[in-house]
Short mmCIF file of C-alpha atoms in Angstrom, two decimals:
data_model
loop_
_atom_site.label_atom_id
_atom_site.label_comp_id
_atom_site.label_asym_id
_atom_site.label_seq_id
_atom_site.Cartn_x
_atom_site.Cartn_y
_atom_site.Cartn_z
CA MET H 1 -0.28 17.38 -1.28
CA GLU H 2 1.60 14.41 -2.80
CA SER H 3 1.29 13.90 -6.49
CA MET H 4 -0.50 10.60 -7.66
CA ASP H 5 2.63 9.61 -9.39
CA THR H 6 4.51 9.96 -6.06
CA ILE H 7 1.81 7.89 -4.23
CA ARG H 8 1.98 5.03 -6.79
CA LYS H 9 5.76 5.08 -6.70
CA GLU H 10 5.87 4.94 -2.89
CA LEU H 11 3.16 2.22 -2.76
CA LYS H 12 5.32 0.10 -5.09
CA GLU H 13 8.19 0.39 -2.55
CA VAL H 14 5.87 -0.53 0.29
CA ARG H 15 4.72 -3.71 -1.69
CA TYR H 16 8.38 -4.47 -2.27
CA TYR H 17 9.17 -4.04 1.39
CA TYR H 18 6.36 -6.40 2.42
CA ALA H 19 7.29 -9.02 -0.33
CA ASN H 20 10.85 -9.14 1.13
CA ARG H 21 10.17 -8.27 4.83
CA GLU H 22 12.28 -11.07 6.19
CA MET H 23 15.35 -9.80 4.24
CA PHE H 24 14.80 -6.30 5.42
CA ASP H 25 14.32 -7.36 9.01
CA GLN H 26 17.68 -9.27 8.97
CA ALA H 27 19.53 -6.40 7.17
CA ALA H 28 18.17 -4.05 9.80
CA LYS H 29 20.02 -6.01 12.45
CA ASP H 30 23.22 -6.31 10.43
CA VAL H 31 23.30 -2.88 8.65
CA GLY H 32 20.56 -0.80 10.09
CA GLU H 33 17.08 0.19 8.92
CA ASN H 34 16.54 1.34 5.38
CA GLU H 35 14.51 4.46 4.73
CA ILE H 36 11.71 2.50 3.27
CA ILE H 37 10.66 1.91 6.92
CA LYS H 38 9.80 5.55 7.37
CA THR H 39 7.61 5.42 4.09
CA VAL H 40 5.90 2.10 5.26
CA ASN H 41 5.01 3.60 8.68
CA ARG H 42 3.74 6.78 7.02
CA TYR H 43 1.39 4.82 4.82
CA ASN H 44 0.31 2.38 7.56
CA ALA H 45 -0.53 5.32 9.78
CA ALA H 46 -2.56 6.86 7.02
CA VAL H 47 -4.50 3.84 6.09
CA GLN H 48 -5.54 3.30 9.68
CA LYS H 49 -7.92 6.12 9.23
CA ALA H 50 -9.43 4.67 6.02
CA PRO H 51 -12.76 3.15 5.69
CA VAL H 52 -12.69 -0.50 6.29
CA LYS H 53 -13.00 -1.58 2.75
CA LEU H 54 -10.16 0.60 1.65
CA TYR H 55 -8.07 -0.66 4.60
CA ALA H 56 -8.70 -4.34 3.44
CA LEU H 57 -7.72 -3.38 -0.13
CA TYR H 58 -4.47 -1.85 1.13
CA ILE H 59 -3.75 -4.99 3.22
CA GLY H 60 -4.51 -7.22 0.35
CA LEU H 61 -2.59 -5.34 -2.25
CA TYR H 62 0.40 -3.95 -0.55
CA VAL H 63 0.95 -5.99 2.66
CA GLY H 64 -0.32 -9.20 1.13
CA ASN H 65 1.46 -8.52 -2.37
CA ARG H 66 -1.60 -9.52 -4.52
CA THR H 67 -2.62 -8.17 -7.77
CA GLN H 68 -5.82 -6.51 -8.27
CA GLU H 69 -7.12 -9.41 -10.30
CA ALA H 70 -6.03 -12.03 -7.67
CA LEU H 71 -7.52 -9.99 -4.91
CA ALA H 72 -10.85 -9.55 -6.80
CA GLN H 73 -10.93 -13.42 -7.04
CA ASP H 74 -9.96 -13.89 -3.43
CA MET H 75 -12.55 -11.34 -2.22
CA ASN H 76 -15.20 -12.46 -4.54
CA PHE H 77 -15.46 -9.11 -6.34
CA SER H 78 -15.31 -8.09 -9.92
CA PRO H 79 -11.90 -6.88 -11.06
CA ASP H 80 -13.72 -3.65 -12.13
CA TYR H 81 -14.86 -3.08 -8.63
CA ILE H 82 -11.41 -3.53 -7.21
CA TYR H 83 -9.98 -1.20 -9.80
CA ARG H 84 -12.54 1.49 -8.69
CA GLN H 85 -11.77 0.96 -5.08
CA HIS H 86 -8.11 1.22 -5.68
CA ARG H 87 -8.67 4.54 -7.30
CA LYS H 88 -10.45 5.60 -4.04
CA LEU H 89 -7.74 4.18 -2.01
CA LEU H 90 -5.19 6.24 -3.97
CA ARG H 91 -7.17 9.44 -3.60
CA PHE H 92 -7.65 8.69 0.14
CA LEU H 93 -3.96 8.24 0.68
CA GLN H 94 -3.12 11.31 -1.28
CA GLY H 95 -5.25 13.28 1.09
CA GLU H 96 -3.83 11.73 4.12
CA ILE H 97 0.03 11.57 3.19
CA LYS H 98 1.83 14.65 4.29
CA ARG H 99 5.54 15.16 4.25
#
């Protein structure tokens, strides 16, 4: 099982990838795919099994590159609720991600 620190580190890389997706897509044509693509695919496959609220949270935070506070406002939830849901998402992913 992955450590929570590893999950957080990899999710930061997933967020970075989606924030710069166009650059990565162009670079893949010129240079080849970066290893981050494997990580992104692993997390995307895992989150497809998540309950719908955790799935939406993943999309908002990591694919949509929003902060927890901004997502709380966008989704009309309290920041504390999003924080608690994020912890559930991390635990879910920790259980699903296998090397």
